[in-house]
Amino acid sequence: MKPSSHIVPVLLLFSALLLPTPRAAAQESQDNQPHIQPRSTPTPAPTPTPTPAASQQKPADKYERPPFPGDESPMRPNNPSPKAQDKYERPPFPGDAPGTNPTGGSATGESSSRDTQIDLDKHSAKEEPAPAEEDESVLKPWDPHKAAKDVEVGQWYLKLKNYRAALERFNSALSYKPDDAEAIYGLAVTQEKLDLLSLADSNYRKYLGLLPNGPRSKDAEEALKRIAPNVAMRKPGAANADSAKLAAHDIDVGETYLSANHFDAARERFEDAMRLAPDNPLIWFRLAQALQGMQRLDPARLYYKKYLEAQPKGKFAGNAKKAISQIDWILGK
């Protein structure tokens, strides 16, 4: 066996292990060198290439839509005029300003604020209807608990001699419960205190009709006897019967309004009565009360003084003097 045949393969294997492969040598050479090589000269700026003017313009659109109302200065290839008139026209609406184009612009096709301006003066002249006042003659829903509370407060005002407030409370109680005997009796007492004798007489009798044997029946009977002479004096005599009857009727109606604190309605009735009976001092006193309730203090004081001049020691002289002193204190005179 020849020894050289074994030596050659061993040497080839040994040389393959010791010598690097060409790929590894190439990788090693790339890693040892920088990846990006710096430029020795600056990068030149790009120069724009000129484009023809024809390429910048968009090709003309062959489609042409119909004009819409309100278009401003339409520019179309077929119609180069900036103020081309629209062919569409609507009928004029109510409120269009005269001389304007119904399509939404002015007569020349330009926009104008006058076309849409609101006539404030015209609208302000139309006043809204005033809200309807509550009709106090309409009875409220039946509620005995509220009626009892109003009667309690009315009796408290009656003890304090605040007769106007007591009238309001007793009337309110009757609006919740019309057949409340306590409210009717309290209203009669208050009307008697205010010398509304015809109304007091009617309410005393109404109480006796509801409760003839009630707890206040004896008091009501005594009150009827007490006010009977004064009620008889209110009846007109034979002379001037027609005008006297009308005046007496106006006084009764006026006192009815006065008992409900409807001072303006009472004033109208007393003025009507004064036209029929201008020399009746009672009308002057009642008219003064109505005017005072309306806060018309100067004329009220004049009528109080007129009553005192006619009857300085009359039945209402003390009330008239007290009212005058109150008005003087309020007005500072």
Short mmCIF file of C-alpha atoms in Angstrom, two decimals:
data_model
loop_
_atom_site.label_atom_id
_atom_site.label_comp_id
_atom_site.label_asym_id
_atom_site.label_seq_id
_atom_site.Cartn_x
_atom_site.Cartn_y
_atom_site.Cartn_z
CA MET A 1 0.00 0.00 0.00
CA LYS A 2 1.37 3.37 -0.99
CA PRO A 3 1.65 5.95 1.78
CA SER A 4 1.21 8.97 -0.57
CA SER A 5 -2.34 8.00 -1.35
CA HIS A 6 -3.36 8.55 2.29
CA ILE A 7 -1.37 11.77 2.81
CA VAL A 8 -3.02 13.72 0.04
CA PRO A 9 -6.58 13.49 1.42
CA VAL A 10 -5.39 14.43 4.91
CA LEU A 11 -3.67 17.49 3.61
CA LEU A 12 -6.73 18.54 1.66
CA LEU A 13 -8.92 18.20 4.75
CA PHE A 14 -6.49 20.14 6.86
CA SER A 15 -6.30 22.96 4.34
CA ALA A 16 -10.09 23.16 4.14
CA LEU A 17 -10.34 23.62 7.90
CA LEU A 18 -7.66 26.25 8.15
CA LEU A 19 -8.46 28.42 5.13
CA PRO A 20 -11.68 30.71 5.30
CA THR A 21 -14.34 30.34 2.67
CA PRO A 22 -14.81 33.11 0.09
CA ARG A 23 -18.37 33.94 1.44
CA ALA A 24 -17.14 34.38 4.98
CA ALA A 25 -14.33 36.55 3.76
CA ALA A 26 -16.79 38.69 1.86
CA GLN A 27 -19.08 39.11 4.92
CA GLU A 28 -16.10 39.94 7.09
CA SER A 29 -14.98 42.57 4.64
CA GLN A 30 -18.47 44.22 4.58
CA ASP A 31 -18.75 44.37 8.36
CA ASN A 32 -15.40 45.98 8.68
CA GLN A 33 -16.36 48.78 6.25
CA PRO A 34 -19.03 51.54 6.80
CA HIS A 35 -22.40 50.88 5.19
CA ILE A 36 -23.04 54.52 4.02
CA GLN A 37 -20.22 56.36 2.36
CA PRO A 38 -20.39 60.20 2.81
CA ARG A 39 -20.62 62.26 -0.34
CA SER A 40 -17.69 64.40 -1.19
CA THR A 41 -19.91 66.96 -2.96
CA PRO A 42 -23.38 68.35 -1.90
CA THR A 43 -26.48 66.98 -3.55
CA PRO A 44 -27.60 69.28 -6.37
CA ALA A 45 -31.09 70.85 -6.06
CA PRO A 46 -33.66 69.57 -8.53
CA THR A 47 -34.69 72.01 -11.20
CA PRO A 48 -38.42 72.16 -12.08
CA THR A 49 -39.26 71.23 -15.56
CA PRO A 50 -41.46 73.75 -17.33
CA THR A 51 -44.92 72.57 -18.26
CA PRO A 52 -46.93 73.99 -21.12
CA ALA A 53 -49.76 76.41 -20.26
CA ALA A 54 -52.23 74.26 -22.06
CA SER A 55 -51.57 71.35 -19.69
CA GLN A 56 -52.42 73.51 -16.58
CA GLN A 57 -55.89 74.35 -17.78
CA LYS A 58 -58.60 71.82 -17.16
CA PRO A 59 -60.47 70.65 -20.17
CA ALA A 60 -63.84 72.35 -20.55
CA ASP A 61 -66.77 70.35 -19.17
CA LYS A 62 -69.22 69.64 -21.93
CA TYR A 63 -72.10 69.16 -19.41
CA GLU A 64 -74.10 72.30 -18.62
CA ARG A 65 -76.71 72.15 -15.85
CA PRO A 66 -79.80 74.36 -15.92
CA PRO A 67 -79.65 77.47 -13.74
CA PHE A 68 -80.97 77.27 -10.17
CA PRO A 69 -82.89 80.08 -8.46
CA GLY A 70 -80.52 82.27 -6.46
CA ASP A 71 -77.36 81.60 -8.52
CA GLU A 72 -75.06 84.63 -8.33
CA SER A 73 -73.15 85.71 -11.46
CA PRO A 74 -72.98 82.29 -13.15
CA MET A 75 -69.91 81.84 -15.38
CA ARG A 76 -70.44 79.38 -18.17
CA PRO A 77 -68.60 78.94 -21.47
CA ASN A 78 -71.76 79.62 -23.42
CA ASN A 79 -72.78 82.58 -21.29
CA PRO A 80 -69.74 84.64 -20.23
CA SER A 81 -71.81 87.52 -18.88
CA PRO A 82 -71.42 87.82 -15.03
CA LYS A 83 -75.04 88.97 -14.65
CA ALA A 84 -76.85 86.37 -16.66
CA GLN A 85 -80.55 86.27 -15.93
CA ASP A 86 -82.10 83.00 -14.80
CA LYS A 87 -84.90 81.69 -16.92
CA TYR A 88 -86.84 80.32 -13.91
CA GLU A 89 -89.37 82.68 -12.33
CA ARG A 90 -91.74 81.90 -9.48
CA PRO A 91 -94.90 83.85 -8.76
CA PRO A 92 -94.43 86.62 -6.16
CA PHE A 93 -95.14 85.72 -2.54
CA PRO A 94 -96.98 87.97 -0.09
CA GLY A 95 -94.47 90.26 1.58
CA ASP A 96 -92.03 90.53 -1.36
CA ALA A 97 -90.55 94.00 -1.59
CA PRO A 98 -91.70 95.93 -4.65
CA GLY A 99 -89.26 95.88 -7.55
CA THR A 100 -87.48 92.69 -6.49
CA ASN A 101 -86.93 89.49 -8.43
CA PRO A 102 -89.14 86.66 -7.11
CA THR A 103 -86.30 84.19 -7.69
CA GLY A 104 -84.53 85.45 -4.59
CA GLY A 105 -82.41 88.41 -5.72
CA SER A 106 -83.02 91.99 -6.60
CA ALA A 107 -84.36 93.22 -9.90
CA THR A 108 -80.83 93.20 -11.34
CA GLY A 109 -80.03 89.70 -10.15
CA GLU A 110 -77.88 90.81 -7.17
CA SER A 111 -78.49 89.80 -3.61
CA SER A 112 -80.14 92.36 -1.36
CA SER A 113 -80.88 92.24 2.35
CA ARG A 114 -84.10 94.16 1.81
CA ASP A 115 -85.67 91.04 0.27
CA THR A 116 -85.49 89.13 3.54
CA GLN A 117 -85.78 92.01 6.02
CA ILE A 118 -88.60 91.63 8.54
CA ASP A 119 -90.89 94.58 9.01
CA LEU A 120 -90.48 94.99 12.75
CA ASP A 121 -92.75 98.04 12.94
CA LYS A 122 -95.58 96.12 11.31
CA HIS A 123 -95.23 93.21 13.68
CA SER A 124 -94.78 95.38 16.75
CA ALA A 125 -98.01 97.20 15.95
CA LYS A 126 -99.94 93.97 16.45
CA GLU A 127 -100.38 93.63 20.17
CA GLU A 128 -100.97 90.24 21.65
CA PRO A 129 -104.38 89.79 23.19
CA ALA A 130 -104.42 90.30 26.92
CA PRO A 131 -104.95 87.16 28.98
CA ALA A 132 -108.50 86.63 30.05
CA GLU A 133 -109.13 87.62 33.65
CA GLU A 134 -110.37 85.01 36.03
CA ASP A 135 -114.12 85.17 36.48
CA GLU A 136 -114.65 85.40 40.20
CA SER A 137 -118.36 84.67 39.85
CA VAL A 138 -117.57 81.09 38.87
CA LEU A 139 -117.61 78.89 41.94
CA LYS A 140 -114.49 76.97 42.81
CA PRO A 141 -114.54 73.20 43.30
CA TRP A 142 -116.40 72.16 46.42
CA ASP A 143 -113.86 71.92 49.25
CA PRO A 144 -115.22 72.12 52.83
CA HIS A 145 -111.74 72.01 54.35
CA LYS A 146 -110.64 75.20 52.56
CA ALA A 147 -113.98 76.78 53.41
CA ALA A 148 -113.51 76.05 57.13
CA LYS A 149 -110.00 77.52 57.00
CA ASP A 150 -111.26 80.69 55.33
CA VAL A 151 -114.01 81.03 57.94
CA GLU A 152 -111.44 80.70 60.73
CA VAL A 153 -109.21 83.38 59.22
CA GLY A 154 -112.21 85.61 58.49
CA GLN A 155 -113.34 85.46 62.13
CA TRP A 156 -109.80 86.35 63.21
CA TYR A 157 -109.84 89.41 60.91
CA LEU A 158 -113.28 90.30 62.26
CA LYS A 159 -111.90 90.39 65.82
CA LEU A 160 -109.09 92.65 64.62
CA LYS A 161 -111.70 94.94 62.99
CA ASN A 162 -110.07 94.41 59.59
CA TYR A 163 -113.43 94.23 57.90
CA ARG A 164 -112.20 94.34 54.29
CA ALA A 165 -109.96 91.34 54.84
CA ALA A 166 -112.78 89.55 56.66
CA LEU A 167 -115.11 90.15 53.70
CA GLU A 168 -112.59 88.61 51.34
CA ARG A 169 -112.18 85.51 53.50
CA PHE A 170 -115.89 84.89 54.03
CA ASN A 171 -116.58 85.32 50.31
CA SER A 172 -113.75 82.90 49.54
CA ALA A 173 -115.26 80.36 51.94
CA LEU A 174 -118.61 80.63 50.17
CA SER A 175 -116.92 80.03 46.83
CA TYR A 176 -115.70 76.66 48.13
CA LYS A 177 -118.91 75.84 50.01
CA PRO A 178 -121.90 78.03 49.06
CA ASP A 179 -124.20 76.80 51.86
CA ASP A 180 -121.71 77.25 54.71
CA ALA A 181 -123.85 78.73 57.50
CA GLU A 182 -120.85 80.01 59.53
CA ALA A 183 -119.47 81.87 56.51
CA ILE A 184 -122.89 83.40 55.78
CA TYR A 185 -123.31 84.58 59.36
CA GLY A 186 -119.76 85.99 59.50
CA LEU A 187 -120.36 87.79 56.21
CA ALA A 188 -123.60 89.29 57.59
CA VAL A 189 -121.82 90.54 60.73
CA THR A 190 -119.02 92.07 58.67
CA GLN A 191 -121.48 93.78 56.34
CA GLU A 192 -123.32 95.21 59.31
CA LYS A 193 -120.04 96.57 60.68
CA LEU A 194 -119.44 98.25 57.32
CA ASP A 195 -123.05 99.53 57.36
CA LEU A 196 -123.98 97.50 54.30
CA LEU A 197 -127.33 96.97 55.90
CA SER A 198 -129.35 95.67 52.97
CA LEU A 199 -126.79 92.93 52.33
CA ALA A 200 -126.49 92.17 56.04
CA ASP A 201 -130.27 91.83 56.30
CA SER A 202 -130.30 89.39 53.38
CA ASN A 203 -127.51 87.22 54.82
CA TYR A 204 -129.01 87.13 58.31
CA ARG A 205 -132.23 85.84 56.80
CA LYS A 206 -130.30 83.34 54.69
CA TYR A 207 -128.61 81.98 57.81
CA LEU A 208 -131.97 81.57 59.57
CA GLY A 209 -133.31 79.75 56.52
CA LEU A 210 -130.44 77.24 56.70
CA LEU A 211 -130.33 76.84 60.51
CA PRO A 212 -133.53 78.20 62.09
CA ASN A 213 -132.51 76.67 65.43
CA GLY A 214 -128.77 77.02 64.94
CA PRO A 215 -126.27 78.24 67.53
CA ARG A 216 -126.40 81.80 66.13
CA SER A 217 -130.10 82.00 65.29
CA LYS A 218 -130.95 84.24 68.26
CA ASP A 219 -128.11 86.61 67.37
CA ALA A 220 -129.33 86.76 63.79
CA GLU A 221 -132.90 87.56 64.89
CA GLU A 222 -131.68 90.34 67.19
CA ALA A 223 -129.54 91.75 64.36
CA LEU A 224 -132.55 91.82 62.05
CA LYS A 225 -134.54 93.79 64.62
CA ARG A 226 -131.59 96.13 65.15
CA ILE A 227 -131.05 97.02 61.51
CA ALA A 228 -134.72 96.99 60.46
CA PRO A 229 -135.33 100.77 61.00
CA ASN A 230 -132.27 101.73 58.96
CA VAL A 231 -133.20 99.34 56.16
CA ALA A 232 -136.71 100.87 56.04
CA MET A 233 -135.20 104.34 55.72
CA ARG A 234 -133.43 103.27 52.54
CA LYS A 235 -136.76 102.68 50.76
CA PRO A 236 -137.75 105.58 48.46
CA GLY A 237 -140.75 107.76 49.24
CA ALA A 238 -143.63 108.76 47.01
CA ALA A 239 -142.01 111.93 45.66
CA ASN A 240 -139.63 111.36 42.81
CA ALA A 241 -140.28 107.65 43.14
CA ASP A 242 -138.75 106.63 39.84
CA SER A 243 -135.38 108.35 40.23
CA ALA A 244 -135.26 107.46 43.93
CA LYS A 245 -135.88 103.80 43.15
CA LEU A 246 -133.16 103.78 40.53
CA ALA A 247 -130.75 105.54 42.88
CA ALA A 248 -131.57 103.11 45.69
CA HIS A 249 -131.00 100.21 43.33
CA ASP A 250 -127.63 101.61 42.30
CA ILE A 251 -126.68 102.05 45.95
CA ASP A 252 -127.59 98.46 46.73
CA VAL A 253 -125.59 97.14 43.78
CA GLY A 254 -122.68 99.40 44.64
CA GLU A 255 -122.69 98.17 48.22
CA THR A 256 -122.73 94.62 46.92
CA TYR A 257 -119.60 95.31 44.90
CA LEU A 258 -118.08 97.14 47.85
CA SER A 259 -118.72 94.14 50.11
CA ALA A 260 -116.68 92.00 47.70
CA ASN A 261 -113.86 94.60 47.48
CA HIS A 262 -114.70 95.29 43.82
CA PHE A 263 -113.99 98.98 44.23
CA ASP A 264 -114.05 100.06 40.59
CA ALA A 265 -117.44 98.47 39.91
CA ALA A 266 -118.76 100.00 43.13
CA ARG A 267 -117.49 103.43 42.07
CA GLU A 268 -119.41 103.23 38.78
CA ARG A 269 -122.65 102.35 40.59
CA PHE A 270 -122.28 105.15 43.16
CA GLU A 271 -121.56 107.66 40.42
CA ASP A 272 -124.73 106.57 38.63
CA ALA A 273 -126.67 106.94 41.87
CA MET A 274 -125.19 110.40 42.42
CA ARG A 275 -126.45 111.52 39.00
CA LEU A 276 -129.97 110.48 40.02
CA ALA A 277 -129.77 111.80 43.59
CA PRO A 278 -126.99 114.42 43.76
CA ASP A 279 -127.91 115.57 47.29
CA ASN A 280 -127.70 112.21 49.06
CA PRO A 281 -124.84 112.25 51.63
CA LEU A 282 -124.80 108.45 51.82
CA ILE A 283 -123.74 108.27 48.18
CA TRP A 284 -120.85 110.66 48.87
CA PHE A 285 -119.63 108.52 51.74
CA ARG A 286 -119.88 105.28 49.75
CA LEU A 287 -118.18 106.84 46.75
CA ALA A 288 -115.35 108.01 49.00
CA GLN A 289 -114.93 104.45 50.29
CA ALA A 290 -114.76 103.06 46.77
CA LEU A 291 -112.20 105.68 45.71
CA GLN A 292 -110.10 104.99 48.78
CA GLY A 293 -110.11 101.30 47.95
CA MET A 294 -108.84 102.20 44.45
CA GLN A 295 -106.03 104.26 46.05
CA ARG A 296 -107.44 107.46 44.56
CA LEU A 297 -106.89 109.26 47.81
CA ASP A 298 -107.34 112.92 46.84
CA PRO A 299 -110.90 112.59 45.44
CA ALA A 300 -111.77 110.20 48.27
CA ARG A 301 -110.78 112.83 50.82
CA LEU A 302 -112.89 115.44 49.03
CA TYR A 303 -116.01 113.27 49.21
CA TYR A 304 -115.37 112.45 52.88
CA LYS A 305 -115.16 116.18 53.61
CA LYS A 306 -118.30 116.79 51.57
CA TYR A 307 -120.14 114.22 53.66
CA LEU A 308 -118.91 115.84 56.92
CA GLU A 309 -120.04 119.26 55.73
CA ALA A 310 -123.52 117.91 55.05
CA GLN A 311 -123.76 115.73 58.19
CA PRO A 312 -121.10 116.74 60.76
CA LYS A 313 -122.81 114.54 63.36
CA GLY A 314 -124.07 111.90 60.96
CA LYS A 315 -123.89 108.17 61.38
CA PHE A 316 -120.62 107.87 59.41
CA ALA A 317 -119.00 111.07 60.68
CA GLY A 318 -116.51 109.17 62.85
CA ASN A 319 -115.57 106.85 60.00
CA ALA A 320 -115.13 109.78 57.64
CA LYS A 321 -112.85 111.65 60.08
CA LYS A 322 -110.76 108.54 60.62
CA ALA A 323 -110.43 107.97 56.87
CA ILE A 324 -109.38 111.60 56.33
CA SER A 325 -106.67 111.35 59.00
CA GLN A 326 -105.35 108.15 57.38
CA ILE A 327 -105.24 109.78 53.96
CA ASP A 328 -103.47 112.86 55.38
CA TRP A 329 -100.86 110.61 56.99
CA ILE A 330 -100.28 108.70 53.73
CA LEU A 331 -100.06 111.81 51.57
CA GLY A 332 -98.11 113.79 54.17
CA LYS A 333 -100.59 116.66 54.33
#
